[in-house]
PDB file of C-alpha atoms in Angstrom:
ATOM      1  CA  GLU A 113    -186.450-111.421 -97.905  1.00 83.00           C
ATOM      2  CA  ALA A 114    -188.381-110.112 -94.915  1.00 82.00           C
ATOM      3  CA  GLN A 115    -186.022-109.816 -92.003  1.00 91.00           C
ATOM      4  CA  VAL A 116    -184.745-108.002 -88.949  1.00 95.00           C
ATOM      5  CA  THR A 117    -181.012-107.363 -88.960  1.00 95.00           C
ATOM      6  CA  GLN A 118    -178.753-106.448 -86.073  1.00 97.00           C
ATOM      7  CA  ASN A 119    -175.152-105.280 -85.985  1.00 97.00           C
ATOM      8  CA  PRO A 120    -172.767-106.203 -84.630  1.00 97.00           C
ATOM      9  CA  ARG A 121    -173.506-109.833 -83.815  1.00 95.00           C
ATOM     10  CA  TYR A 122    -170.730-110.008 -81.242  1.00 96.00           C
ATOM     11  CA  LEU A 123    -169.126-107.210 -79.258  1.00 96.00           C
ATOM     12  CA  ILE A 124    -166.604-107.126 -76.453  1.00 97.00           C
ATOM     13  CA  THR A 125    -166.048-103.741 -74.872  1.00 96.00           C
ATOM     14  CA  VAL A 126    -164.827-102.089 -71.688  1.00 96.00           C
ATOM     15  CA  THR A 127    -166.745-100.356 -68.949  1.00 97.00           C
ATOM     16  CA  GLY A 128    -167.750 -96.805 -69.829  1.00 97.00           C
ATOM     17  CA  LYS A 129    -167.078 -96.901 -73.575  1.00 97.00           C
ATOM     18  CA  LYS A 130    -170.216 -95.764 -75.406  1.00 97.00           C
ATOM     19  CA  LEU A 131    -171.616 -98.187 -77.959  1.00 97.00           C
ATOM     20  CA  THR A 132    -174.558 -98.511 -80.330  1.00 98.00           C
ATOM     21  CA  VAL A 133    -176.227-101.676 -81.553  1.00 98.00           C
ATOM     22  CA  THR A 134    -178.161-101.122 -84.749  1.00 98.00           C
ATOM     23  CA  CYS A 135    -181.455-102.744 -85.699  1.00 98.00           C
ATOM     24  CA  SER A 136    -183.222-102.513 -89.038  1.00 98.00           C
ATOM     25  CA  GLN A 137    -186.348-104.139 -90.463  1.00 97.00           C
ATOM     26  CA  ASN A 138    -187.619-104.207 -94.041  1.00 95.00           C
ATOM     27  CA  MET A 139    -191.244-105.142 -93.364  1.00 91.00           C
ATOM     28  CA  ASN A 140    -192.658-101.633 -92.798  1.00 90.00           C
ATOM     29  CA  HIS A 141    -193.569-102.569 -89.221  1.00 88.00           C
ATOM     30  CA  GLU A 142    -194.737 -99.826 -86.888  1.00 86.00           C
ATOM     31  CA  TYR A 143    -193.732-101.573 -83.690  1.00 87.00           C
ATOM     32  CA  MET A 144    -190.123-102.275 -82.718  1.00 91.00           C
ATOM     33  CA  SER A 145    -188.632-103.458 -79.467  1.00 93.00           C
ATOM     34  CA  TRP A 146    -185.387-104.359 -77.712  1.00 96.00           C
ATOM     35  CA  TYR A 147    -185.034-107.302 -75.325  1.00 95.00           C
ATOM     36  CA  ARG A 148    -182.218-108.722 -73.311  1.00 96.00           C
ATOM     37  CA  GLN A 149    -181.967-112.446 -72.644  1.00 92.00           C
ATOM     38  CA  ASP A 150    -180.327-113.752 -69.500  1.00 91.00           C
ATOM     39  CA  PRO A 151    -180.210-117.355 -68.247  1.00 84.00           C
ATOM     40  CA  GLY A 152    -183.340-118.331 -66.334  1.00 78.00           C
ATOM     41  CA  LEU A 153    -184.940-114.927 -66.841  1.00 84.00           C
ATOM     42  CA  GLY A 154    -186.246-115.345 -70.367  1.00 85.00           C
ATOM     43  CA  LEU A 155    -186.473-112.181 -72.415  1.00 89.00           C
ATOM     44  CA  ARG A 156    -187.045-108.858 -70.717  1.00 92.00           C
ATOM     45  CA  GLN A 157    -188.097-105.801 -72.631  1.00 92.00           C
ATOM     46  CA  ILE A 158    -185.782-102.801 -72.524  1.00 96.00           C
ATOM     47  CA  TYR A 159    -187.552-100.233 -74.722  1.00 95.00           C
ATOM     48  CA  TYR A 160    -190.188-100.284 -77.388  1.00 91.00           C
ATOM     49  CA  SER A 161    -191.494 -97.965 -80.072  1.00 91.00           C
ATOM     50  CA  MET A 162    -194.996 -97.800 -81.462  1.00 86.00           C
ATOM     51  CA  ASN A 163    -193.970 -95.616 -84.417  1.00 87.00           C
ATOM     52  CA  VAL A 164    -191.518 -92.959 -85.558  1.00 93.00           C
ATOM     53  CA  GLU A 165    -190.567 -90.576 -82.737  1.00 93.00           C
ATOM     54  CA  VAL A 166    -192.660 -92.606 -80.242  1.00 91.00           C
ATOM     55  CA  THR A 167    -190.663 -94.617 -77.708  1.00 94.00           C
ATOM     56  CA  ASP A 168    -191.359 -95.906 -74.224  1.00 92.00           C
ATOM     57  CA  LYS A 169    -189.661 -97.812 -71.438  1.00 93.00           C
ATOM     58  CA  GLY A 170    -190.030-101.523 -71.002  1.00 90.00           C
ATOM     59  CA  ASP A 171    -189.275-103.522 -67.889  1.00 89.00           C
ATOM     60  CA  VAL A 172    -185.515-102.906 -67.659  1.00 95.00           C
ATOM     61  CA  PRO A 173    -184.660 -99.541 -69.290  1.00 97.00           C
ATOM     62  CA  GLU A 174    -181.948 -98.335 -66.887  1.00 97.00           C
ATOM     63  CA  GLY A 175    -178.621 -97.724 -68.611  1.00 97.00           C
ATOM     64  CA  TYR A 176    -180.067 -97.773 -72.140  1.00 98.00           C
ATOM     65  CA  LYS A 177    -181.302 -95.239 -74.670  1.00 98.00           C
ATOM     66  CA  VAL A 178    -183.114 -95.636 -77.964  1.00 98.00           C
ATOM     67  CA  SER A 179    -184.247 -93.464 -80.846  1.00 96.00           C
ATOM     68  CA  ARG A 180    -186.720 -93.931 -83.690  1.00 97.00           C
ATOM     69  CA  LYS A 181    -186.041 -91.329 -86.347  1.00 97.00           C
ATOM     70  CA  GLU A 182    -186.968 -93.618 -89.218  1.00 96.00           C
ATOM     71  CA  LYS A 183    -189.557 -96.366 -89.366  1.00 95.00           C
ATOM     72  CA  ARG A 184    -187.091 -99.079 -90.300  1.00 97.00           C
ATOM     73  CA  ASN A 185    -184.337 -98.352 -87.745  1.00 98.00           C
ATOM     74  CA  PHE A 186    -184.299 -98.626 -83.960  1.00 98.00           C
ATOM     75  CA  PRO A 187    -180.766 -98.368 -82.501  1.00 98.00           C
ATOM     76  CA  LEU A 188    -179.964 -99.295 -78.904  1.00 98.00           C
ATOM     77  CA  ILE A 189    -177.436 -97.021 -77.215  1.00 98.00           C
ATOM     78  CA  LEU A 190    -175.398 -97.782 -74.113  1.00 97.00           C
ATOM     79  CA  GLU A 191    -173.892 -94.448 -73.044  1.00 95.00           C
ATOM     80  CA  SER A 192    -171.685 -95.928 -70.318  1.00 97.00           C
ATOM     81  CA  PRO A 193    -171.787 -99.722 -70.392  1.00 97.00           C
ATOM     82  CA  SER A 194    -171.256-101.692 -67.202  1.00 97.00           C
ATOM     83  CA  PRO A 195    -170.538-105.404 -66.650  1.00 97.00           C
ATOM     84  CA  ASN A 196    -174.156-106.065 -65.598  1.00 96.00           C
ATOM     85  CA  GLN A 197    -175.176-105.214 -69.157  1.00 97.00           C
ATOM     86  CA  THR A 198    -173.333-108.255 -70.435  1.00 97.00           C
ATOM     87  CA  SER A 199    -176.137-110.141 -72.132  1.00 97.00           C
ATOM     88  CA  LEU A 200    -177.674-111.375 -75.360  1.00 95.00           C
ATOM     89  CA  TYR A 201    -179.754-108.648 -77.014  1.00 97.00           C
ATOM     90  CA  PHE A 202    -182.589-109.102 -79.469  1.00 95.00           C
ATOM     91  CA  CYS A 203    -184.395-106.583 -81.604  1.00 96.00           C
ATOM     92  CA  ALA A 204    -187.926-107.390 -82.745  1.00 93.00           C
ATOM     93  CA  SER A 205    -190.607-105.829 -84.901  1.00 91.00           C
ATOM     94  CA  SER A 206    -194.266-106.447 -85.560  1.00 85.00           C
ATOM     95  CA  LEU A 207    -197.226-105.303 -87.599  1.00 75.00           C
ATOM     96  CA  ILE A 208    -200.155-105.019 -85.230  1.00 66.00           C
ATOM     97  CA  ARG A 209    -203.290-106.721 -86.516  1.00 60.00           C
ATOM     98  CA  GLY A 210    -206.405-107.164 -84.473  1.00 57.00           C
ATOM     99  CA  ASN A 211    -205.767-108.766 -81.125  1.00 53.00           C
ATOM    100  CA  SER A 212    -202.696-110.786 -82.037  1.00 52.00           C
ATOM    101  CA  TYR A 213    -199.075-109.712 -81.980  1.00 64.00           C
ATOM    102  CA  GLU A 214    -196.522-111.806 -83.830  1.00 74.00           C
ATOM    103  CA  GLN A 215    -193.046-110.448 -83.409  1.00 83.00           C
ATOM    104  CA  TYR A 216    -190.155-111.028 -85.789  1.00 89.00           C
ATOM    105  CA  PHE A 217    -186.786-111.275 -84.124  1.00 92.00           C
ATOM    106  CA  GLY A 218    -183.314-110.421 -85.255  1.00 94.00           C
ATOM    107  CA  PRO A 219    -180.441-112.930 -84.854  1.00 92.00           C
ATOM    108  CA  GLY A 220    -179.177-111.400 -81.616  1.00 94.00           C
ATOM    109  CA  THR A 221    -176.132-109.440 -80.450  1.00 96.00           C
ATOM    110  CA  ARG A 222    -173.936-110.962 -77.792  1.00 96.00           C
ATOM    111  CA  LEU A 223    -172.398-108.167 -75.719  1.00 97.00           C
ATOM    112  CA  THR A 224    -169.637-108.613 -73.177  1.00 97.00           C
ATOM    113  CA  VAL A 225    -168.616-105.666 -70.988  1.00 97.00           C
ATOM    114  CA  THR A 226    -165.371-106.113 -69.054  1.00 96.00           C
TER     115      THR A 226
ATOM    116  CA  GLY B 101    -198.440-107.282 -63.480  1.00 80.00           C
ATOM    117  CA  ASP B 102    -198.450-109.952 -66.130  1.00 84.00           C
ATOM    118  CA  SER B 103    -196.251-112.995 -65.691  1.00 90.00           C
ATOM    119  CA  VAL B 104    -195.529-116.319 -67.374  1.00 93.00           C
ATOM    120  CA  THR B 105    -194.163-119.383 -65.589  1.00 94.00           C
ATOM    121  CA  GLN B 106    -192.594-122.315 -67.414  1.00 93.00           C
ATOM    122  CA  MET B 107    -191.243-125.576 -66.193  1.00 87.00           C
ATOM    123  CA  GLU B 108    -187.513-125.463 -65.715  1.00 83.00           C
ATOM    124  CA  GLY B 109    -185.307-127.468 -67.986  1.00 85.00           C
ATOM    125  CA  PRO B 110    -183.468-128.958 -69.449  1.00 93.00           C
ATOM    126  CA  VAL B 111    -185.903-131.551 -70.695  1.00 96.00           C
ATOM    127  CA  THR B 112    -184.094-134.531 -72.179  1.00 97.00           C
ATOM    128  CA  LEU B 113    -186.029-137.023 -74.299  1.00 97.00           C
ATOM    129  CA  SER B 114    -185.317-139.820 -76.689  1.00 97.00           C
ATOM    130  CA  GLU B 115    -186.399-139.493 -80.290  1.00 97.00           C
ATOM    131  CA  GLU B 116    -190.115-140.307 -80.825  1.00 97.00           C
ATOM    132  CA  ALA B 117    -190.980-139.661 -77.176  1.00 97.00           C
ATOM    133  CA  PHE B 118    -193.990-137.565 -76.145  1.00 97.00           C
ATOM    134  CA  LEU B 119    -193.284-133.985 -75.132  1.00 97.00           C
ATOM    135  CA  THR B 120    -195.081-131.725 -72.679  1.00 97.00           C
ATOM    136  CA  ILE B 121    -193.744-128.351 -71.582  1.00 97.00           C
ATOM    137  CA  ASN B 122    -195.923-126.689 -68.980  1.00 97.00           C
ATOM    138  CA  CYS B 123    -196.800-123.001 -69.088  1.00 97.00           C
ATOM    139  CA  THR B 124    -199.091-121.020 -66.796  1.00 97.00           C
ATOM    140  CA  TYR B 125    -199.786-117.320 -66.824  1.00 96.00           C
ATOM    141  CA  THR B 126    -201.154-114.400 -64.848  1.00 94.00           C
ATOM    142  CA  ALA B 127    -202.725-111.537 -66.747  1.00 89.00           C
ATOM    143  CA  THR B 128    -205.578-109.066 -66.755  1.00 79.00           C
ATOM    144  CA  GLY B 129    -208.300-109.461 -69.329  1.00 76.00           C
ATOM    145  CA  TYR B 130    -207.959-111.886 -72.190  1.00 82.00           C
ATOM    146  CA  PRO B 131    -204.362-112.110 -73.365  1.00 87.00           C
ATOM    147  CA  SER B 132    -203.122-113.710 -76.540  1.00 85.00           C
ATOM    148  CA  LEU B 133    -200.767-116.626 -75.882  1.00 90.00           C
ATOM    149  CA  PHE B 134    -197.705-117.710 -77.840  1.00 91.00           C
ATOM    150  CA  TRP B 135    -194.983-120.301 -78.025  1.00 95.00           C
ATOM    151  CA  TYR B 136    -191.705-119.140 -79.528  1.00 94.00           C
ATOM    152  CA  VAL B 137    -188.769-121.412 -80.364  1.00 96.00           C
ATOM    153  CA  GLN B 138    -185.092-120.483 -80.401  1.00 93.00           C
ATOM    154  CA  TYR B 139    -182.734-122.783 -82.273  1.00 93.00           C
ATOM    155  CA  PRO B 140    -179.025-122.616 -81.388  1.00 88.00           C
ATOM    156  CA  GLY B 141    -177.422-119.369 -82.495  1.00 84.00           C
ATOM    157  CA  GLU B 142    -180.645-117.896 -83.845  1.00 86.00           C
ATOM    158  CA  GLY B 143    -183.336-115.430 -82.853  1.00 88.00           C
ATOM    159  CA  LEU B 144    -186.777-116.455 -81.677  1.00 90.00           C
ATOM    160  CA  GLN B 145    -189.375-117.686 -84.143  1.00 92.00           C
ATOM    161  CA  LEU B 146    -193.100-117.880 -83.577  1.00 91.00           C
ATOM    162  CA  LEU B 147    -194.122-121.547 -83.272  1.00 95.00           C
ATOM    163  CA  LEU B 148    -197.836-121.222 -82.569  1.00 94.00           C
ATOM    164  CA  LYS B 149    -200.406-118.928 -80.989  1.00 89.00           C
ATOM    165  CA  ALA B 150    -203.946-118.782 -79.594  1.00 89.00           C
ATOM    166  CA  THR B 151    -205.974-115.636 -79.147  1.00 83.00           C
ATOM    167  CA  LYS B 152    -209.006-116.742 -77.123  1.00 84.00           C
ATOM    168  CA  ALA B 153    -210.102-119.380 -74.645  1.00 90.00           C
ATOM    169  CA  ASP B 154    -210.277-122.982 -75.941  1.00 94.00           C
ATOM    170  CA  ASP B 155    -208.391-122.082 -79.113  1.00 93.00           C
ATOM    171  CA  LYS B 156    -205.781-124.648 -80.131  1.00 96.00           C
ATOM    172  CA  GLY B 157    -202.645-123.426 -81.815  1.00 95.00           C
ATOM    173  CA  SER B 158    -200.703-125.932 -83.899  1.00 96.00           C
ATOM    174  CA  ASN B 159    -197.634-126.006 -86.128  1.00 96.00           C
ATOM    175  CA  LYS B 160    -194.968-128.559 -87.135  1.00 95.00           C
ATOM    176  CA  GLY B 161    -196.659-131.248 -85.020  1.00 97.00           C
ATOM    177  CA  PHE B 162    -196.711-129.075 -81.887  1.00 98.00           C
ATOM    178  CA  GLU B 163    -199.992-128.148 -80.210  1.00 98.00           C
ATOM    179  CA  ALA B 164    -201.130-125.972 -77.311  1.00 98.00           C
ATOM    180  CA  THR B 165    -204.631-125.221 -76.048  1.00 97.00           C
ATOM    181  CA  TYR B 166    -205.610-121.945 -74.380  1.00 95.00           C
ATOM    182  CA  ARG B 167    -207.163-123.005 -71.040  1.00 96.00           C
ATOM    183  CA  LYS B 168    -208.595-119.972 -69.317  1.00 93.00           C
ATOM    184  CA  GLU B 169    -209.973-121.936 -66.363  1.00 94.00           C
ATOM    185  CA  THR B 170    -206.503-123.170 -65.445  1.00 95.00           C
ATOM    186  CA  THR B 171    -204.627-120.173 -66.959  1.00 95.00           C
ATOM    187  CA  SER B 172    -202.423-122.586 -68.872  1.00 97.00           C
ATOM    188  CA  PHE B 173    -201.009-123.045 -72.372  1.00 97.00           C
ATOM    189  CA  HIS B 174    -199.018-126.276 -72.271  1.00 98.00           C
ATOM    190  CA  LEU B 175    -196.972-127.248 -75.324  1.00 98.00           C
ATOM    191  CA  GLU B 176    -197.232-130.838 -76.581  1.00 98.00           C
ATOM    192  CA  LYS B 177    -195.833-132.957 -79.383  1.00 98.00           C
ATOM    193  CA  GLY B 178    -196.575-136.597 -79.926  1.00 97.00           C
ATOM    194  CA  SER B 179    -193.204-137.677 -81.303  1.00 96.00           C
ATOM    195  CA  VAL B 180    -190.148-135.448 -80.988  1.00 97.00           C
ATOM    196  CA  GLN B 181    -187.196-135.448 -83.350  1.00 97.00           C
ATOM    197  CA  VAL B 182    -183.568-134.532 -82.832  1.00 97.00           C
ATOM    198  CA  SER B 183    -184.230-131.423 -84.921  1.00 96.00           C
ATOM    199  CA  ASP B 184    -186.696-130.217 -82.254  1.00 97.00           C
ATOM    200  CA  SER B 185    -183.810-129.589 -79.856  1.00 97.00           C
ATOM    201  CA  ALA B 186    -184.097-125.912 -78.982  1.00 96.00           C
ATOM    202  CA  VAL B 187    -185.221-123.497 -76.270  1.00 94.00           C
ATOM    203  CA  TYR B 188    -188.976-122.947 -76.063  1.00 96.00           C
ATOM    204  CA  PHE B 189    -190.514-119.769 -74.670  1.00 93.00           C
ATOM    205  CA  CYS B 190    -194.094-119.267 -73.592  1.00 95.00           C
ATOM    206  CA  ALA B 191    -195.306-115.671 -73.875  1.00 92.00           C
ATOM    207  CA  LEU B 192    -198.403-113.546 -73.586  1.00 89.00           C
ATOM    208  CA  SER B 193    -199.594-110.250 -74.983  1.00 84.00           C
ATOM    209  CA  ASP B 194    -202.060-108.212 -73.011  1.00 77.00           C
ATOM    210  CA  ARG B 195    -203.680-105.229 -74.701  1.00 64.00           C
ATOM    211  CA  VAL B 196    -205.670-104.035 -71.718  1.00 55.00           C
ATOM    212  CA  GLY B 197    -204.785-102.174 -68.554  1.00 44.00           C
ATOM    213  CA  ALA B 198    -201.424-100.709 -67.653  1.00 39.00           C
ATOM    214  CA  ASN B 199    -199.587-103.102 -69.937  1.00 40.00           C
ATOM    215  CA  ALA B 200    -201.336-102.043 -73.105  1.00 45.00           C
ATOM    216  CA  GLY B 201    -198.652-101.498 -75.680  1.00 44.00           C
ATOM    217  CA  ASN B 202    -196.063-103.430 -73.696  1.00 47.00           C
ATOM    218  CA  MET B 203    -196.583-106.368 -75.990  1.00 70.00           C
ATOM    219  CA  LEU B 204    -194.909-109.632 -75.041  1.00 84.00           C
ATOM    220  CA  THR B 205    -194.183-110.977 -71.570  1.00 87.00           C
ATOM    221  CA  PHE B 206    -191.954-114.061 -71.715  1.00 90.00           C
ATOM    222  CA  GLY B 207    -191.419-117.030 -69.484  1.00 91.00           C
ATOM    223  CA  GLY B 208    -187.898-118.084 -68.567  1.00 90.00           C
ATOM    224  CA  GLY B 209    -187.566-120.592 -71.394  1.00 92.00           C
ATOM    225  CA  THR B 210    -187.261-124.393 -71.377  1.00 94.00           C
ATOM    226  CA  ARG B 211    -184.380-126.111 -73.099  1.00 94.00           C
ATOM    227  CA  LEU B 212    -185.319-129.338 -74.891  1.00 97.00           C
ATOM    228  CA  MET B 213    -182.659-131.860 -75.829  1.00 97.00           C
ATOM    229  CA  VAL B 214    -183.674-134.819 -77.988  1.00 97.00           C
ATOM    230  CA  LYS B 215    -181.270-137.753 -78.239  1.00 96.00           C
ATOM    231  CA  PRO B 216    -181.227-140.192 -81.164  1.00 95.00           C
TER     232      PRO B 216
END
């Protein structure tokens, strides 16, 4: 089954404790992206990757890191989490065709930083 | 920069009522336009899309027409069901200019609640 998986689905942590949220896709997509979803703000892009070893900042990259060492994986790293990073996080991937981008989303990771 | 504006929710309707969720956008060039739906506890799923002016996207009884003259992409359904209760996001993708490669820009989302 074609899918994007994220782990963990739920995470409660404390300020300053490094964490990683994993994302994996099995569709051989070049493009992968991380978003955060906050009430009234929709989804805002954190980082994206056009292919292996190619990453770039989105709209809200501060406090986050990413890596793309393999095509299928795109982990999101919070080196020193803070309470303002409490949010719902989504990973997405897409196969770029022509002028249309359909993104496939993972189920989300709900992060709480106390 | 690009932006998408949606009507604020929640929108509460009775089953079989007509639905309209407004969406307007600002973008350079000719963006592709999308509606994504998020059911409770799940990730977003593509509902429909349109890639050029006057195109109509449709799926599961939902429709939206790409109106370049009014920069709008309103979502409509003639008769909603309880199972349509979800959050709906309007989004655009702009391949030109400084945002090339930045893919999707989302609106704030509109929650729809359909009562039996």
